[in-house]
mmCIF file of C-alpha atoms in Angstrom:
data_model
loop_
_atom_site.group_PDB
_atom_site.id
_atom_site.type_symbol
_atom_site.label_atom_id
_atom_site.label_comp_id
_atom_site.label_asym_id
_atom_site.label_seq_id
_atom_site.Cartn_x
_atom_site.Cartn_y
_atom_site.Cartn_z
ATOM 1 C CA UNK A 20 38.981 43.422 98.134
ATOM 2 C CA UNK A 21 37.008 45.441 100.836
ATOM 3 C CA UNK A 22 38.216 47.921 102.625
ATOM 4 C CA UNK A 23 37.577 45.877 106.024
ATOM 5 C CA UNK A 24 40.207 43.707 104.412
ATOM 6 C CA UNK A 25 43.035 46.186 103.648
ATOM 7 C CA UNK A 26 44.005 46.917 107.310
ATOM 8 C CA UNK A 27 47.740 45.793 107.129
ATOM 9 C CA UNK A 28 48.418 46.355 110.363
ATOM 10 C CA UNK A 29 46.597 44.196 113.517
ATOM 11 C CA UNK A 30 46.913 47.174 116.013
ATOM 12 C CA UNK A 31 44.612 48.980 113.466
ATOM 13 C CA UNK A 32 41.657 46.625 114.297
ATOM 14 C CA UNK A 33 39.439 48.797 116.314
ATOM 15 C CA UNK A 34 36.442 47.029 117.647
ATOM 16 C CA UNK A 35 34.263 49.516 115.565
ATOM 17 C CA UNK A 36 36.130 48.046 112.669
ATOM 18 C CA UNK A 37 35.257 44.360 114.261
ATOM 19 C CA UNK A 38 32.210 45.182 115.160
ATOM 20 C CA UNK A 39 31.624 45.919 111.216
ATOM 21 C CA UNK A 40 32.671 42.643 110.317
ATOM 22 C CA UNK A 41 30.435 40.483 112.651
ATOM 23 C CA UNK A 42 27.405 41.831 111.534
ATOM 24 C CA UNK A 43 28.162 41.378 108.127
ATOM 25 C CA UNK A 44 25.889 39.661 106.107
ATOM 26 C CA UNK A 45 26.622 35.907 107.212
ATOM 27 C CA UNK A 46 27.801 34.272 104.395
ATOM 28 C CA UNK A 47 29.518 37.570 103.135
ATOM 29 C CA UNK A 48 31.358 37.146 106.085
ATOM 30 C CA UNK A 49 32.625 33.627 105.740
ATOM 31 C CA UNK A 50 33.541 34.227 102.299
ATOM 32 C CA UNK A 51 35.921 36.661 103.370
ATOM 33 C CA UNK A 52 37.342 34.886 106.411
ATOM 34 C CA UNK A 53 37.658 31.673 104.077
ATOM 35 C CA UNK A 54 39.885 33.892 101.501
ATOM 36 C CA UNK A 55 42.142 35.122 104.246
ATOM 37 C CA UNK A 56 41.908 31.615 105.997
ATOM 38 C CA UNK A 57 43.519 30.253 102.203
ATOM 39 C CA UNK A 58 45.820 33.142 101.786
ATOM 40 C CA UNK A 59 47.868 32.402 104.897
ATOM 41 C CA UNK A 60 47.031 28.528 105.517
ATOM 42 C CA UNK A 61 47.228 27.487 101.930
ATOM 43 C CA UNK A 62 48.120 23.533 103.448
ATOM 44 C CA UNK A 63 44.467 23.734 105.271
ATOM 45 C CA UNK A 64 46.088 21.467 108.011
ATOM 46 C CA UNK A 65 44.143 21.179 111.893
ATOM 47 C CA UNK A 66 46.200 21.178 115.016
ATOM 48 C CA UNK A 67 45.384 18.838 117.298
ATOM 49 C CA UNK A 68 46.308 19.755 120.820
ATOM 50 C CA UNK A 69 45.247 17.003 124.073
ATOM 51 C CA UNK A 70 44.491 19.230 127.326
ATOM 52 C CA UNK A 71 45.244 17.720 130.633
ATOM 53 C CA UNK A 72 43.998 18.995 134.151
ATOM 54 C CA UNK A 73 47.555 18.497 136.445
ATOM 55 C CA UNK A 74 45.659 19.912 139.385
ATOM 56 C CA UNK A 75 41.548 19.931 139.392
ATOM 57 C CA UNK A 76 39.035 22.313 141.887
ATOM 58 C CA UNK A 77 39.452 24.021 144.715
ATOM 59 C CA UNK A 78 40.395 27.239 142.842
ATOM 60 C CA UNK A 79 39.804 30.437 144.651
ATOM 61 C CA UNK A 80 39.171 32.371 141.731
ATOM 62 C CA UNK A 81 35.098 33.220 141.202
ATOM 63 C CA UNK A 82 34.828 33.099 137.252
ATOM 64 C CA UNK A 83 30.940 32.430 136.432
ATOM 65 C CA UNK A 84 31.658 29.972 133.780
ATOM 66 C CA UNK A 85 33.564 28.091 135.984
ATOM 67 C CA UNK A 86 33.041 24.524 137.805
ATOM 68 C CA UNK A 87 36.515 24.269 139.485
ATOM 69 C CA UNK A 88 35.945 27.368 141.823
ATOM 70 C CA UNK A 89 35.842 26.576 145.649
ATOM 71 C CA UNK A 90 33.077 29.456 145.649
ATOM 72 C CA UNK A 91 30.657 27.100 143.349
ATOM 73 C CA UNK A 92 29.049 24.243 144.421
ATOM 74 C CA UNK A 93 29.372 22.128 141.566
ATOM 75 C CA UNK A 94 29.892 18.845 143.301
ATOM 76 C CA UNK A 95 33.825 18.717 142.621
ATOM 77 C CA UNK A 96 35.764 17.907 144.738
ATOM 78 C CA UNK A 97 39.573 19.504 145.219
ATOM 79 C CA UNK A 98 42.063 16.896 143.942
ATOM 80 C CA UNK A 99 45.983 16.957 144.552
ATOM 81 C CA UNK A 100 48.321 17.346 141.869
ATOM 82 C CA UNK A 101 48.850 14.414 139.660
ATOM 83 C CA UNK A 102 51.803 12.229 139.819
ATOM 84 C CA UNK A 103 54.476 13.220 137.313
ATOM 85 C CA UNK A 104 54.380 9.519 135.646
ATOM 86 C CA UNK A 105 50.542 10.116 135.256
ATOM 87 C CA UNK A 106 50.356 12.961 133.442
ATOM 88 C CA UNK A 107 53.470 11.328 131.095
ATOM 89 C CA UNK A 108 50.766 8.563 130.132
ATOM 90 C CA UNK A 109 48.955 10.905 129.372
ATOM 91 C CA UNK A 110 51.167 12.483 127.451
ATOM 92 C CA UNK A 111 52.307 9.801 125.366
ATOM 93 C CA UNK A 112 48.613 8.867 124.648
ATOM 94 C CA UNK A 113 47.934 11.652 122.836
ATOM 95 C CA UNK A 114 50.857 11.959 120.730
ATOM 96 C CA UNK A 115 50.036 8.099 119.922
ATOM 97 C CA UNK A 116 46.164 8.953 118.807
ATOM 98 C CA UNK A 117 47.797 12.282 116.864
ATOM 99 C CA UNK A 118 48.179 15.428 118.794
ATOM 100 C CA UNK A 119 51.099 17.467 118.324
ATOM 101 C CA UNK A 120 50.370 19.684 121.647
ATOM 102 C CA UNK A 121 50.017 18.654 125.540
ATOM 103 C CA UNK A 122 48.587 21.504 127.820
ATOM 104 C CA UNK A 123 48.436 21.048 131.057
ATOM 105 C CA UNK A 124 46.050 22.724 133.008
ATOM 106 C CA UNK A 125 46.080 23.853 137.367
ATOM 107 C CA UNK A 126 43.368 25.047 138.374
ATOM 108 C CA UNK A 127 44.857 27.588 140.704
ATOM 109 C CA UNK A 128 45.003 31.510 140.979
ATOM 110 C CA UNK A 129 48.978 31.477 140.790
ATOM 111 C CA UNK A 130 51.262 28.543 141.421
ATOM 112 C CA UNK A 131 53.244 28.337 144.458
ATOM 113 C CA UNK A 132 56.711 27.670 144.019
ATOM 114 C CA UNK A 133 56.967 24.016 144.953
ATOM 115 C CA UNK A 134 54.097 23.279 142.855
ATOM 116 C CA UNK A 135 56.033 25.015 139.691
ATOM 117 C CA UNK A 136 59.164 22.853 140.500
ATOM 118 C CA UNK A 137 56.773 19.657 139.625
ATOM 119 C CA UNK A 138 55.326 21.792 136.392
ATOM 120 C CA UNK A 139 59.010 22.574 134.971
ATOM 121 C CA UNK A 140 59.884 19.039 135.720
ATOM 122 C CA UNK A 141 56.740 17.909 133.553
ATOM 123 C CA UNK A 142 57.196 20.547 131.375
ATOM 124 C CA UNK A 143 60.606 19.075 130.304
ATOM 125 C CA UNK A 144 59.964 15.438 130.554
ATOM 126 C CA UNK A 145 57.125 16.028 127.610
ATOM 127 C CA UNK A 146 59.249 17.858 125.707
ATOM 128 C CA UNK A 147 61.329 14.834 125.398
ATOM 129 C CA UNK A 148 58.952 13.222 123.993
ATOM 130 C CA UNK A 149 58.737 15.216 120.936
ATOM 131 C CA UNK A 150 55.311 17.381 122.046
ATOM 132 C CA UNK A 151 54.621 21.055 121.999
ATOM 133 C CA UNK A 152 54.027 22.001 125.504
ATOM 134 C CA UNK A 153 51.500 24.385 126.915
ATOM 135 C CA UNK A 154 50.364 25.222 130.747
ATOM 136 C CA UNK A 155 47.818 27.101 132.015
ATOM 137 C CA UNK A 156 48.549 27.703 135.809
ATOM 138 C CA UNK A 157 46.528 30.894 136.591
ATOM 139 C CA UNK A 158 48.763 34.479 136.843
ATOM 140 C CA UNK A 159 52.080 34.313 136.534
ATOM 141 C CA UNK A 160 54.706 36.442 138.006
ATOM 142 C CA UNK A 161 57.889 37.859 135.712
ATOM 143 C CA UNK A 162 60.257 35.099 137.183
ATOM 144 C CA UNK A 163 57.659 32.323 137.136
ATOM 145 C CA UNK A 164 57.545 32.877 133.578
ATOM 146 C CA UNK A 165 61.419 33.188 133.067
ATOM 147 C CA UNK A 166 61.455 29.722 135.038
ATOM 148 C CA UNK A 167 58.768 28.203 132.892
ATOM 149 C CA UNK A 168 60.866 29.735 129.092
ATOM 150 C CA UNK A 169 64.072 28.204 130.412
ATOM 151 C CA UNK A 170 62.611 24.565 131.015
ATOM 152 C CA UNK A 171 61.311 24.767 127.370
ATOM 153 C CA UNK A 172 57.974 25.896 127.863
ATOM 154 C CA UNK A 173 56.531 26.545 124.068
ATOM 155 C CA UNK A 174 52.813 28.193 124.791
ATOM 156 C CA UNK A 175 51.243 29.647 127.893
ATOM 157 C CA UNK A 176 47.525 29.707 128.024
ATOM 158 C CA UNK A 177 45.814 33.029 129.359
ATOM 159 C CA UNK A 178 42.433 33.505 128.389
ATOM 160 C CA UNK A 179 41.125 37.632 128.553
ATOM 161 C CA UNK A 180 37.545 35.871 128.184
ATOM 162 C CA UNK A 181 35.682 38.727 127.105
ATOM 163 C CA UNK A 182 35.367 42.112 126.302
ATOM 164 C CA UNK A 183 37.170 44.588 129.646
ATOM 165 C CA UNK A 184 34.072 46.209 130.029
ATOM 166 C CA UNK A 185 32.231 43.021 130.500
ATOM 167 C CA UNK A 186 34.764 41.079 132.455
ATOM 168 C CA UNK A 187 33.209 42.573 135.837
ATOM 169 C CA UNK A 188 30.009 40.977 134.864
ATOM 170 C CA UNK A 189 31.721 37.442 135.006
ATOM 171 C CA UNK A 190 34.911 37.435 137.162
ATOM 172 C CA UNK A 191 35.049 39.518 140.708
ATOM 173 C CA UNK A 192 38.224 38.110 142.034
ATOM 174 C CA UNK A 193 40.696 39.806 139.784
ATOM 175 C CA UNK A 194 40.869 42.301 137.007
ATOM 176 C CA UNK A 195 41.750 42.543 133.141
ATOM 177 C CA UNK A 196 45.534 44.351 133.947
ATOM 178 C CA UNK A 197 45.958 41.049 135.863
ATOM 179 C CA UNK A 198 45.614 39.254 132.882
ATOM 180 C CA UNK A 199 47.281 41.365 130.398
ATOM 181 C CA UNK A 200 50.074 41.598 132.919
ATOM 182 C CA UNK A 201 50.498 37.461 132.986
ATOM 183 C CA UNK A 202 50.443 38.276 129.166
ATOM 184 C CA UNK A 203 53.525 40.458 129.319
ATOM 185 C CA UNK A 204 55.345 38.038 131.851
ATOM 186 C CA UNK A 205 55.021 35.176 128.949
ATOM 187 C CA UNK A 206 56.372 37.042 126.236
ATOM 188 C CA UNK A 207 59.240 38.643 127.978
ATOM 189 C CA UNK A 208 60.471 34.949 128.944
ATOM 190 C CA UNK A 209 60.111 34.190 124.949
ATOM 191 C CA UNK A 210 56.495 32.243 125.748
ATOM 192 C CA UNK A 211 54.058 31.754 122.821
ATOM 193 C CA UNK A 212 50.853 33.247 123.623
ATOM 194 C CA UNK A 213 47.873 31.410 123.863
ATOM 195 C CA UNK A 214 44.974 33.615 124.457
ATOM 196 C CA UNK A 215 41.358 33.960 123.543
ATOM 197 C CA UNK A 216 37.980 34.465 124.888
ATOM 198 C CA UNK A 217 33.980 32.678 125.755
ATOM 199 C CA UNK A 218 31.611 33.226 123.526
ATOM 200 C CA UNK A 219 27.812 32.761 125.660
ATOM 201 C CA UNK A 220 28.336 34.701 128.774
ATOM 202 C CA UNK A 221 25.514 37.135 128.186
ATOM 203 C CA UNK A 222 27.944 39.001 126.218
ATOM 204 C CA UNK A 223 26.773 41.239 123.015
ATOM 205 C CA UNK A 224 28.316 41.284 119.518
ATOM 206 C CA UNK A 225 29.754 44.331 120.586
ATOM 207 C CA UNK A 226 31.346 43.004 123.965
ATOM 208 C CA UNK A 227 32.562 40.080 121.273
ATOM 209 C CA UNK A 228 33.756 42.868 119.099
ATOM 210 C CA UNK A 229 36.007 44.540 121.740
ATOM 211 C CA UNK A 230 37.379 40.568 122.952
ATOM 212 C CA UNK A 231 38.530 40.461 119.302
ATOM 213 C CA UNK A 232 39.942 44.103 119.422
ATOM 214 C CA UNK A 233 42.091 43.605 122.624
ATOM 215 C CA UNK A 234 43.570 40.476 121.293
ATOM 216 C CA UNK A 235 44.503 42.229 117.679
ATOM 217 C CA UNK A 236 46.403 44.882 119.683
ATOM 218 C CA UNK A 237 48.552 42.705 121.394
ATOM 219 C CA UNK A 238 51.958 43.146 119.468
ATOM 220 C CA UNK A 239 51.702 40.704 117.651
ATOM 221 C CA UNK A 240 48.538 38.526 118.657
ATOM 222 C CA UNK A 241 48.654 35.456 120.394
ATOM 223 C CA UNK A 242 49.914 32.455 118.069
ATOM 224 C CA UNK A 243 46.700 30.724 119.376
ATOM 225 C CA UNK A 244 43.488 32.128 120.141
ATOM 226 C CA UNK A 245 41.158 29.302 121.913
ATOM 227 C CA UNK A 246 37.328 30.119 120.557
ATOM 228 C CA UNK A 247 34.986 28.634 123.428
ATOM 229 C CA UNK A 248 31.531 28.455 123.515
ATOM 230 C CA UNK A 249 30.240 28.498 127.371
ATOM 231 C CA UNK A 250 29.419 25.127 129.250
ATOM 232 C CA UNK A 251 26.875 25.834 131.162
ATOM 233 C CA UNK A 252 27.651 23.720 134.560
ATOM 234 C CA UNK A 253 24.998 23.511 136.938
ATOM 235 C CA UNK A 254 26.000 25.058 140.190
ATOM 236 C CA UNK A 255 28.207 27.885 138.522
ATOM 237 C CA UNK A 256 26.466 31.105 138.252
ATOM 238 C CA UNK A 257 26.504 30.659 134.497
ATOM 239 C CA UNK A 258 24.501 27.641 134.466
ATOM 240 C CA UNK A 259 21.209 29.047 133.146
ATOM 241 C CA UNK A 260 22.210 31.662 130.763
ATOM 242 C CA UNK A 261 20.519 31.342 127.597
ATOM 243 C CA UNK A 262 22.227 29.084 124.857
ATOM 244 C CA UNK A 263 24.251 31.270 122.389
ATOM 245 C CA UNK A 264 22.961 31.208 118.804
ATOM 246 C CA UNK A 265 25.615 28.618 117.038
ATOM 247 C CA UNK A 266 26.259 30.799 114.295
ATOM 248 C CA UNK A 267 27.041 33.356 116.111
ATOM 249 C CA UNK A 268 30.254 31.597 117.151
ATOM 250 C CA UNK A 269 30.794 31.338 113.517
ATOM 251 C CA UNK A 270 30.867 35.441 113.644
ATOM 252 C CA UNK A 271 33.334 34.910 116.294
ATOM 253 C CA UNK A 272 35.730 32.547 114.014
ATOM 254 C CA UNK A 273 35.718 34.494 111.051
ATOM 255 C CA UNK A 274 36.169 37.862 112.758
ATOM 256 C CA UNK A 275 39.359 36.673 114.604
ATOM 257 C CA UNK A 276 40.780 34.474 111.220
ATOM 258 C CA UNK A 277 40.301 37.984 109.378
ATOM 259 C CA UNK A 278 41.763 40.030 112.198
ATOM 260 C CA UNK A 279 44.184 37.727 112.974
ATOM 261 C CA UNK A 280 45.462 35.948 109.834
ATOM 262 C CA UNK A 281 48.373 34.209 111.145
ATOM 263 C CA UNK A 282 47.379 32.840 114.332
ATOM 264 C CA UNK A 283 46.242 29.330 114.961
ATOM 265 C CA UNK A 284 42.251 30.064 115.919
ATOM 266 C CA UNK A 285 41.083 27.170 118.194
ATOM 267 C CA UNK A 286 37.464 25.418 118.723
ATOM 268 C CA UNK A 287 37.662 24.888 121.860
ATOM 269 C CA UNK A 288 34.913 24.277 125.309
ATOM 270 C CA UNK A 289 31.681 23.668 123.587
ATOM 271 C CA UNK A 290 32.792 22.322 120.516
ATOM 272 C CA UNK A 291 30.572 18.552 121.516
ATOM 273 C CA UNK A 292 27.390 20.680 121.428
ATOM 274 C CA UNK A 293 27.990 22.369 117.561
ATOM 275 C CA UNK A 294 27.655 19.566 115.717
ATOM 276 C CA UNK A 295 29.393 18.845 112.271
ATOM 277 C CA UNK A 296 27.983 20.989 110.486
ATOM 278 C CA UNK A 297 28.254 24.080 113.098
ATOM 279 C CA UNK A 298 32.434 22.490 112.637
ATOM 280 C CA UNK A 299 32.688 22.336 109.573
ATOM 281 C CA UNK A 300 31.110 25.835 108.582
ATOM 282 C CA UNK A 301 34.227 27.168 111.595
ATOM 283 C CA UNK A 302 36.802 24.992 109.850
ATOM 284 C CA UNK A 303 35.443 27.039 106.336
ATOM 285 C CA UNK A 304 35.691 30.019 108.289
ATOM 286 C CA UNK A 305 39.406 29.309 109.158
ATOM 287 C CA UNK A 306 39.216 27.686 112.791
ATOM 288 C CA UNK A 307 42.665 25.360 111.998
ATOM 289 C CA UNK A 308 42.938 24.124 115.592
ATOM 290 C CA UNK A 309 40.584 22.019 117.697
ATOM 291 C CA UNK A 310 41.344 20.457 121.259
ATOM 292 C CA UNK A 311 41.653 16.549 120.732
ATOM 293 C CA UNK A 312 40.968 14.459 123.904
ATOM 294 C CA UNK A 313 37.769 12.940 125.713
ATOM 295 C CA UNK A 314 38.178 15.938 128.689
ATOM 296 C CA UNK A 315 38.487 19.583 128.701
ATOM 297 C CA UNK A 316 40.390 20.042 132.026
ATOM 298 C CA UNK A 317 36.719 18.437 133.744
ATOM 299 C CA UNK A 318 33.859 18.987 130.991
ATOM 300 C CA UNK A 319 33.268 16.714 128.195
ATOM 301 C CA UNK A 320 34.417 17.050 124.938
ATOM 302 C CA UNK A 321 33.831 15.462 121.418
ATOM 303 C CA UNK A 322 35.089 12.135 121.016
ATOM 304 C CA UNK A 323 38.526 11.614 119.206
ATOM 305 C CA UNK A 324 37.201 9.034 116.885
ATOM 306 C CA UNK A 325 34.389 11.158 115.793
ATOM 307 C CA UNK A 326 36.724 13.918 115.267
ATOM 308 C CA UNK A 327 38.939 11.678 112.814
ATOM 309 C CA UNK A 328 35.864 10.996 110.761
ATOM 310 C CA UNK A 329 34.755 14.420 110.180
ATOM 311 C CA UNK A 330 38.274 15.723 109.229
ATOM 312 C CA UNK A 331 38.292 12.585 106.957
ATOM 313 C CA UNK A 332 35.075 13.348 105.627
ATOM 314 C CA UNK A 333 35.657 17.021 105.388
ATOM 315 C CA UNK A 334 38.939 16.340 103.704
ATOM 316 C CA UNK A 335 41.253 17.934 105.979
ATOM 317 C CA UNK A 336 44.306 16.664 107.258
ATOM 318 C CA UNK A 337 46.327 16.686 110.934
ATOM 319 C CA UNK A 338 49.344 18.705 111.414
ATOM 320 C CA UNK A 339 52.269 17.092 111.300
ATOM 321 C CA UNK A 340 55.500 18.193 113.732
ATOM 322 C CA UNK A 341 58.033 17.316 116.213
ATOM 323 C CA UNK A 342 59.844 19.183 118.427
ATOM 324 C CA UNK A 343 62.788 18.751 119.153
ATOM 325 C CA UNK A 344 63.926 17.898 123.394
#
């Protein structure tokens, strides 16, 4: 086995070390992610997590990839938070079509107190149902997080998005410690970590490289690491940068399934555009999570019926869990 394969320990991943892997040869590449993917998955199983917006636009945050920032005129409007026995439907939808996970999304910089009352209480009420819960609800303070562990909160989504030399290049309104310090919050209430990055932004291999790097440190890495490719939205500052090269985001899966063998690595925004064989050629390279609903929070994503086909066809299987309330 190569050396780039002997690390043992995920702190050791420097991003001159990741760096070396994404430019390996291409195929050299997935070979190697695919062995590590098979070593630590040997049941080859895909998560299948619905994502729900609670609370859409109006954000005050001014991330470029955006379309829910007030600062972007994108032509959404601010909604109010959804009724609790709205998102439940929801809820209970997905688990019906297969998903094992319900995230629920806020577009907001950090929630106010009496809108986290109405998360916990949705945060409970589909965990009775038998589904993994996640939320995403913008930065977090420690006792917001403590609030959102004790109601049974089992992931918290908190993207680092790229590389923290490039993350001035995309998001003005806050910086990377405010993300790593949501990061702590999570895990010190006994969170899962959901965390990953946007692949598109203008970004190099090695801003990619040091995204990968920063998420390897974390001790350990998140137990999810979303993989998005960028939507570009008209109206967001984003909209006309120039279309990533698909296989690139390949790189991307490979690198962070070799880096970060035991974490579920997610296809996430973008995955529509790929196309199956751009899917499958993740799935090889150990992507063993994919976001299963019509929506992502309020850009489109690849229809649920389609994706049943191509796991069918690409003989892979659904995971298959239950929590208990």
């Amino acid at each position: 086995m190569s050396a780039l394969l002997e690390m043992p320990a995920a702190a050791a991943w420097t991003r001159e070390r990741v760096l070396a892997l994404l430019e390996l040869p291409f195929m050299e590449l997935v070979r190697r992610a695919a062995e590590v993917h098979a070593l630590h998955w040997p049941g080859g199983d895909i998560e299948l997590a619905s994502l729900l917006s609670i609370k859409t636009g109006g954000c005050p945050e001014d991330c470029g990839y955006c379309p829910q920032s007030a600062r972007h005129d994108t032509g959404l409007a601010a909604a109010k938070m959804l009724e609790p026995e709205e998102v439940l439907a929801k809820a209970r939808a997905a688990k019906a079509a297969g998903a094992t996970r319900f995230c629920m999304g806020a577009a907001w910089r950090s929630p106010k107190e009496r809108d986290l009352d109405k998360v916990l209480h949705l945060v409970r009420e589909v965990r009775a149902l038998g589904l993994e819960t996640c939320a995403t609800l913008g930065m977090l303070e420690p006792q917001q997080a403590q609030a959102l562990g004790e109601a049974g909160l089992d992931y918290y989504n908190h993207n680092l998005d790229t590389a923290p030399e490039f993350y001035g290049e995309v998001i003005g309104t806050r910086v990377y410690e405010d993300r790593l310090q949501t990061i702590q919050h999570v895990r010190a209430a006994g969170i899962k970590v959901c965390c990953g990055g946007i692949v598109g932004m203008g970004e190099t291999r090695a801003h990619r490289a040091g995204l990968i790097a920063e998420l390897a440190a974390m001790a350990p890495p998140p137990d999810s690491v979303p993989i998005n490719s960028l939507v570009r939205v008209p109206g967001t500052p984003l909209a006309d940068a120039p279309p990533v090269d698909p296989f690139e985001l390949v790189r991307v899966v490979a690198a962070a399934r070799i880096v970060m063998p035991r974490s579920r690595v997610r296809l996430s925004a973008g995955r529509r555009e790929l196309g199956d064989g751009i899917q499958a050629l993740c799935f090889l390279a150990g992507a063993n999570s994919i976001f299963y609903c019509d929506q992502l929070l309020v850009t489109g994503n690849a229809d649920a019926e389609d994706d049943r086909k191509l796991l069918a066809r690409l003989n892979l299987f659904p995971t298959k869990k239950e929590v208990s309330a």
